[in-house]
PDB file of C-alpha atoms in Angstrom:
ATOM      1  CA  MET A   1     -15.196  33.711  21.358  1.00  0.00           C
ATOM      2  CA  HIS A   2     -13.121  31.892  18.817  1.00  0.00           C
ATOM      3  CA  TYR A   3     -14.818  28.608  18.960  1.00  0.00           C
ATOM      4  CA  HIS A   4     -17.856  30.103  18.919  1.00  0.00           C
ATOM      5  CA  PHE A   5     -17.604  31.932  15.538  1.00  0.00           C
ATOM      6  CA  PHE A   6     -15.157  29.419  13.959  1.00  0.00           C
ATOM      7  CA  GLY A   7     -15.496  26.494  15.345  1.00  0.00           C
ATOM      8  CA  ALA A   8     -12.667  24.317  17.347  1.00  0.00           C
ATOM      9  CA  PRO A   9      -9.497  23.725  15.416  1.00  0.00           C
ATOM     10  CA  PRO A  10      -8.861  20.387  13.949  1.00  0.00           C
ATOM     11  CA  GLY A  11      -8.467  17.597  16.923  1.00  0.00           C
ATOM     12  CA  LYS A  12     -10.294  19.589  19.861  1.00  0.00           C
ATOM     13  CA  LYS A  13     -13.562  19.897  20.760  1.00  0.00           C
ATOM     14  CA  ALA A  14     -15.839  23.183  21.115  1.00  0.00           C
ATOM     15  CA  GLY A  15     -18.337  22.590  24.227  1.00  0.00           C
ATOM     16  CA  ILE A  16     -20.045  25.388  22.497  1.00  0.00           C
ATOM     17  CA  GLN A  17     -22.442  25.402  19.078  1.00  0.00           C
ATOM     18  CA  ARG A  18     -20.969  27.461  16.222  1.00  0.00           C
ATOM     19  CA  CYS A  19     -23.079  30.844  15.592  1.00  0.00           C
ATOM     20  CA  PRO A  20     -26.075  29.939  13.836  1.00  0.00           C
ATOM     21  CA  ALA A  21     -26.320  33.608  12.012  1.00  0.00           C
ATOM     22  CA  LEU A  22     -22.807  33.104  10.964  1.00  0.00           C
ATOM     23  CA  MET A  23     -23.330  29.701   9.817  1.00  0.00           C
ATOM     24  CA  LYS A  24     -26.116  31.161   7.431  1.00  0.00           C
ATOM     25  CA  ASP A  25     -24.289  34.455   6.164  1.00  0.00           C
ATOM     26  CA  ARG A  26     -21.471  33.299   4.594  1.00  0.00           C
ATOM     27  CA  VAL A  27     -20.324  37.020   3.757  1.00  0.00           C
ATOM     28  CA  ARG A  28     -20.279  38.135   7.210  1.00  0.00           C
ATOM     29  CA  TYR A  29     -18.427  34.992   8.267  1.00  0.00           C
ATOM     30  CA  ASP A  30     -15.624  35.608   5.830  1.00  0.00           C
ATOM     31  CA  LYS A  31     -15.172  39.016   6.781  1.00  0.00           C
ATOM     32  CA  LEU A  32     -15.310  38.368  10.679  1.00  0.00           C
ATOM     33  CA  ARG A  33     -12.591  35.797   9.975  1.00  0.00           C
ATOM     34  CA  ARG A  34     -10.806  38.884   7.546  1.00  0.00           C
ATOM     35  CA  MET A  35     -11.009  41.324  10.584  1.00  0.00           C
ATOM     36  CA  VAL A  36      -9.581  38.402  13.038  1.00  0.00           C
ATOM     37  CA  GLU A  37      -6.607  37.446  10.987  1.00  0.00           C
ATOM     38  CA  GLU A  38      -5.439  40.739  10.188  1.00  0.00           C
ATOM     39  CA  ALA A  39      -5.592  41.813  14.003  1.00  0.00           C
ATOM     40  CA  GLU A  40      -3.510  38.773  14.730  1.00  0.00           C
ATOM     41  CA  LYS A  41      -1.024  40.104  12.243  1.00  0.00           C
ATOM     42  CA  SER A  42      -1.039  43.430  13.135  1.00  0.00           C
ATOM     43  CA  GLY A  43      -0.393  42.317  17.081  1.00  0.00           C
ATOM     44  CA  VAL A  44      -3.871  44.391  17.943  1.00  0.00           C
ATOM     45  CA  SER A  45      -4.467  42.549  20.719  1.00  0.00           C
ATOM     46  CA  SER A  46      -2.344  40.053  23.783  1.00  0.00           C
ATOM     47  CA  SER A  47      -5.350  37.854  23.737  1.00  0.00           C
ATOM     48  CA  LEU A  48      -5.409  37.130  19.944  1.00  0.00           C
ATOM     49  CA  LYS A  49      -1.668  35.242  20.519  1.00  0.00           C
ATOM     50  CA  ASN A  50      -2.924  32.055  21.614  1.00  0.00           C
ATOM     51  CA  SER A  51      -5.256  32.341  18.536  1.00  0.00           C
ATOM     52  CA  THR A  52      -6.091  29.074  16.448  1.00  0.00           C
ATOM     53  CA  ILE A  53      -7.163  30.745  12.793  1.00  0.00           C
ATOM     54  CA  SER A  54      -3.624  31.920  11.157  1.00  0.00           C
ATOM     55  CA  THR A  55      -1.140  29.582  13.271  1.00  0.00           C
ATOM     56  CA  LYS A  56      -0.186  26.644  11.218  1.00  0.00           C
ATOM     57  CA  PRO A  57       1.356  23.606  12.621  1.00  0.00           C
ATOM     58  CA  LYS A  58       5.066  23.936  12.423  1.00  0.00           C
ATOM     59  CA  ALA A  59       6.898  21.033  10.153  1.00  0.00           C
ATOM     60  CA  ILE A  60       9.621  19.487  12.126  1.00  0.00           C
ATOM     61  CA  VAL A  61      12.852  18.423  10.242  1.00  0.00           C
ATOM     62  CA  VAL A  62      14.591  15.525  11.206  1.00  0.00           C
ATOM     63  CA  LYS A  63      17.800  14.134   9.112  1.00  0.00           C
ATOM     64  CA  ALA A  64      18.237  10.683   8.725  1.00  0.00           C
ATOM     65  CA  ASN A  65      21.348   8.885   7.370  1.00  0.00           C
ATOM     66  CA  PRO A  66      21.189   7.506   3.859  1.00  0.00           C
ATOM     67  CA  ILE A  67      20.667   3.603   4.690  1.00  0.00           C
ATOM     68  CA  ALA A  68      17.635   4.493   7.008  1.00  0.00           C
ATOM     69  CA  SER A  69      15.987   6.568   4.034  1.00  0.00           C
ATOM     70  CA  ALA A  70      17.021   3.598   2.119  1.00  0.00           C
ATOM     71  CA  PHE A  71      14.726   1.139   3.654  1.00  0.00           C
ATOM     72  CA  ASN A  72      11.732   3.791   4.089  1.00  0.00           C
ATOM     73  CA  VAL A  73      11.524   3.983   0.524  1.00  0.00           C
ATOM     74  CA  MET A  74      11.419  -0.338   0.177  1.00  0.00           C
ATOM     75  CA  GLU A  75       8.901  -0.065   2.827  1.00  0.00           C
ATOM     76  CA  ARG A  76       7.190   2.819   1.321  1.00  0.00           C
ATOM     77  CA  ASP A  77       6.908   0.800  -1.946  1.00  0.00           C
ATOM     78  CA  MET A  78       5.941  -2.221  -0.400  1.00  0.00           C
ATOM     79  CA  VAL A  79       3.004  -0.337   1.346  1.00  0.00           C
ATOM     80  CA  ASP A  80       2.357   1.602  -1.991  1.00  0.00           C
ATOM     81  CA  LEU A  81       1.646  -1.793  -3.382  1.00  0.00           C
ATOM     82  CA  LYS A  82      -0.754  -3.397  -1.144  1.00  0.00           C
ATOM     83  CA  VAL A  83      -2.485  -0.301  -1.227  1.00  0.00           C
ATOM     84  CA  MET A  84      -2.670  -0.827  -4.608  1.00  0.00           C
ATOM     85  CA  LYS A  85      -3.874  -4.638  -4.830  1.00  0.00           C
ATOM     86  CA  GLY A  86      -6.630  -3.630  -2.222  1.00  0.00           C
ATOM     87  CA  LEU A  87      -7.780  -1.203  -4.500  1.00  0.00           C
ATOM     88  CA  CYS A  88      -7.881  -3.836  -7.561  1.00  0.00           C
ATOM     89  CA  ALA A  89      -9.634  -6.727  -5.516  1.00  0.00           C
ATOM     90  CA  ASN A  90     -12.151  -4.727  -4.164  1.00  0.00           C
ATOM     91  CA  GLY A  91     -13.199  -2.544  -7.948  1.00  0.00           C
ATOM     92  CA  ILE A  92     -12.639   0.643  -6.334  1.00  0.00           C
ATOM     93  CA  PRO A  93     -11.579   3.618  -8.799  1.00  0.00           C
ATOM     94  CA  PHE A  94      -7.893   4.679  -8.945  1.00  0.00           C
ATOM     95  CA  ASN A  95      -9.654   8.821  -8.261  1.00  0.00           C
ATOM     96  CA  VAL A  96      -9.898   7.834  -4.989  1.00  0.00           C
ATOM     97  CA  LEU A  97      -6.707   8.835  -3.826  1.00  0.00           C
ATOM     98  CA  ARG A  98      -7.187  12.279  -4.714  1.00  0.00           C
ATOM     99  CA  ASN A  99      -9.937  12.060  -2.394  1.00  0.00           C
ATOM    100  CA  PRO A 100      -9.816  14.272   0.518  1.00  0.00           C
ATOM    101  CA  GLN A 101     -12.072  11.522   2.850  1.00  0.00           C
ATOM    102  CA  PHE A 102      -9.406   8.835   1.679  1.00  0.00           C
ATOM    103  CA  CYS A 103      -6.289  10.916   2.775  1.00  0.00           C
ATOM    104  CA  GLU A 104      -7.535  11.653   6.011  1.00  0.00           C
ATOM    105  CA  MET A 105      -8.628   7.910   6.639  1.00  0.00           C
ATOM    106  CA  VAL A 106      -5.014   7.238   5.631  1.00  0.00           C
ATOM    107  CA  THR A 107      -3.392   9.933   8.094  1.00  0.00           C
ATOM    108  CA  ALA A 108      -6.037   8.688  10.775  1.00  0.00           C
ATOM    109  CA  THR A 109      -4.395   5.546  10.235  1.00  0.00           C
ATOM    110  CA  ASN A 110      -0.975   6.497  10.529  1.00  0.00           C
ATOM    111  CA  ASN A 111      -1.621   8.380  13.851  1.00  0.00           C
ATOM    112  CA  ALA A 112      -4.140   5.433  15.347  1.00  0.00           C
ATOM    113  CA  PRO A 113      -2.785   3.562  18.260  1.00  0.00           C
ATOM    114  CA  LYS A 114       0.170   0.414  17.864  1.00  0.00           C
ATOM    115  CA  ARG A 115      -1.840  -2.776  16.477  1.00  0.00           C
ATOM    116  CA  TYR A 116      -4.974  -0.828  15.358  1.00  0.00           C
ATOM    117  CA  LYS A 117      -7.147  -3.358  13.451  1.00  0.00           C
ATOM    118  CA  ALA A 118     -10.203  -1.866  11.224  1.00  0.00           C
ATOM    119  CA  PRO A 119     -13.556  -1.991  12.348  1.00  0.00           C
ATOM    120  CA  SER A 120     -15.506  -4.707  11.270  1.00  0.00           C
ATOM    121  CA  TYR A 121     -18.166  -5.765   8.929  1.00  0.00           C
ATOM    122  CA  GLU A 122     -20.745  -5.630  11.115  1.00  0.00           C
ATOM    123  CA  LYS A 123     -19.803  -2.167  13.263  1.00  0.00           C
ATOM    124  CA  GLU A 124     -19.236  -0.652   9.950  1.00  0.00           C
ATOM    125  CA  ARG A 125     -23.070  -1.572   8.680  1.00  0.00           C
ATOM    126  CA  THR A 126     -24.566  -0.308  11.656  1.00  0.00           C
ATOM    127  CA  ILE A 127     -22.552   1.710  14.360  1.00  0.00           C
ATOM    128  CA  LEU A 128     -20.391   3.634  12.301  1.00  0.00           C
ATOM    129  CA  LEU A 129     -22.603   4.065   9.111  1.00  0.00           C
ATOM    130  CA  ASP A 130     -25.444   5.600  11.574  1.00  0.00           C
ATOM    131  CA  GLY A 131     -22.919   7.602  12.900  1.00  0.00           C
ATOM    132  CA  CYS A 132     -21.834   9.016   9.592  1.00  0.00           C
ATOM    133  CA  LYS A 133     -25.107   9.671   8.265  1.00  0.00           C
ATOM    134  CA  ARG A 134     -25.862  11.785  11.334  1.00  0.00           C
ATOM    135  CA  ASP A 135     -22.511  13.196  10.773  1.00  0.00           C
ATOM    136  CA  VAL A 136     -23.141  14.300   7.020  1.00  0.00           C
ATOM    137  CA  LYS A 137     -26.677  15.572   8.684  1.00  0.00           C
ATOM    138  CA  LYS A 138     -25.354  18.023  10.830  1.00  0.00           C
ATOM    139  CA  HIS A 139     -23.569  19.587   7.917  1.00  0.00           C
ATOM    140  CA  LEU A 140     -26.179  19.768   5.452  1.00  0.00           C
ATOM    141  CA  ALA A 141     -28.591  21.161   8.410  1.00  0.00           C
ATOM    142  CA  PRO A 142     -27.100  25.207   7.286  1.00  0.00           C
ATOM    143  CA  VAL A 143     -28.239  24.578   3.639  1.00  0.00           C
ATOM    144  CA  LYS A 144     -31.453  22.498   4.332  1.00  0.00           C
ATOM    145  CA  ASP A 145     -32.448  25.822   6.822  1.00  0.00           C
ATOM    146  CA  THR A 146     -32.116  28.027   3.939  1.00  0.00           C
ATOM    147  CA  LEU A 147     -33.927  25.463   1.182  1.00  0.00           C
ATOM    148  CA  TYR A 148     -37.548  27.421   1.818  1.00  0.00           C
ATOM    149  CA  THR A 149     -36.360  31.039   2.026  1.00  0.00           C
ATOM    150  CA  GLN A 150     -33.901  30.841  -0.392  1.00  0.00           C
ATOM    151  CA  GLY A 151     -35.095  28.366  -3.118  1.00  0.00           C
ATOM    152  CA  VAL A 152     -33.075  24.981  -4.249  1.00  0.00           C
ATOM    153  CA  SER A 153     -31.647  24.309  -8.202  1.00  0.00           C
ATOM    154  CA  ILE A 154     -31.701  20.482  -8.430  1.00  0.00           C
ATOM    155  CA  VAL A 155     -29.143  18.779 -10.872  1.00  0.00           C
ATOM    156  CA  SER A 156     -29.162  15.235 -11.832  1.00  0.00           C
ATOM    157  CA  ASP A 157     -26.845  13.417 -13.978  1.00  0.00           C
ATOM    158  CA  GLY A 158     -26.575   9.735 -14.281  1.00  0.00           C
ATOM    159  CA  TRP A 159     -24.090   7.290 -15.537  1.00  0.00           C
ATOM    160  CA  SER A 160     -23.544   3.061 -15.094  1.00  0.00           C
ATOM    161  CA  ASN A 161     -20.925   1.817 -12.835  1.00  0.00           C
ATOM    162  CA  VAL A 162     -19.073  -1.863 -13.995  1.00  0.00           C
ATOM    163  CA  LYS A 163     -21.897  -3.768 -13.567  1.00  0.00           C
ATOM    164  CA  HIS A 164     -23.956  -1.464 -15.704  1.00  0.00           C
ATOM    165  CA  ARG A 165     -26.442  -0.755 -12.850  1.00  0.00           C
ATOM    166  CA  PRO A 166     -27.458   2.312 -13.003  1.00  0.00           C
ATOM    167  CA  LEU A 167     -26.283   5.186 -10.713  1.00  0.00           C
ATOM    168  CA  ILE A 168     -27.759   8.522 -10.369  1.00  0.00           C
ATOM    169  CA  ASN A 169     -26.478  11.850  -8.722  1.00  0.00           C
ATOM    170  CA  VAL A 170     -28.879  14.677  -7.412  1.00  0.00           C
ATOM    171  CA  ILE A 171     -27.563  18.132  -6.258  1.00  0.00           C
ATOM    172  CA  ALA A 172     -29.135  20.530  -4.814  1.00  0.00           C
ATOM    173  CA  VAL A 173     -27.578  24.313  -4.694  1.00  0.00           C
ATOM    174  CA  ASN A 174     -28.487  27.751  -3.577  1.00  0.00           C
ATOM    175  CA  SER A 175     -27.106  30.823  -2.594  1.00  0.00           C
ATOM    176  CA  ASN A 176     -25.186  29.734   0.188  1.00  0.00           C
ATOM    177  CA  ALA A 177     -23.675  26.514  -0.510  1.00  0.00           C
ATOM    178  CA  MET A 178     -23.833  23.077  -2.535  1.00  0.00           C
ATOM    179  CA  ALA A 179     -24.275  19.542  -1.150  1.00  0.00           C
ATOM    180  CA  GLU A 180     -25.709  16.639  -2.276  1.00  0.00           C
ATOM    181  CA  TYR A 181     -28.460  14.747  -0.943  1.00  0.00           C
ATOM    182  CA  LEU A 182     -29.946  11.408  -1.373  1.00  0.00           C
ATOM    183  CA  LEU A 183     -33.634  11.746  -2.795  1.00  0.00           C
ATOM    184  CA  LYS A 184     -35.049  10.533   0.561  1.00  0.00           C
ATOM    185  CA  LEU A 185     -33.277  13.692   2.245  1.00  0.00           C
ATOM    186  CA  LEU A 186     -35.199  15.928  -0.821  1.00  0.00           C
ATOM    187  CA  LYS A 187     -38.598  14.498  -0.256  1.00  0.00           C
ATOM    188  CA  LYS A 188     -38.556  15.806   3.469  1.00  0.00           C
TER     189      LYS A 188
END
């Protein structure tokens, strides 16, 4: 039931579709989530012991000797320098370091199998780009479904990049959520 109402926890597959009624009604979703969290805290039911809403991963404390930690500082500085070189060499702004997707990428790379190599240019621009597009469409589906019933406000902003090419950002907002759309998606 948890997976149906709240989705699978990070790193697990649900195997069941999320409740479409709750996905459209954020107020009901938040109310149900609060009720479940309160029930977990009070211990009302023994079936809530394995619930995934209010449980947080426990931190593992590892004590290291000063020499080992000194070497880790040097290794971290070397990695930081390589990240900096990569950003500068490709003209990527430093704000990307604040981006949650960038942080997820770094975490995924840290947890990747040994000898992991980045995907090839061909794989990125074909298979992975299509998968990313499908994922974005899936996350935008609840917002797109409510556009006809609740309406939408469109806000746009423009600026130019380093090469003085125009960039246009379009955001569609309604009472349920905010999502960035490409103009192509809005035309459909």
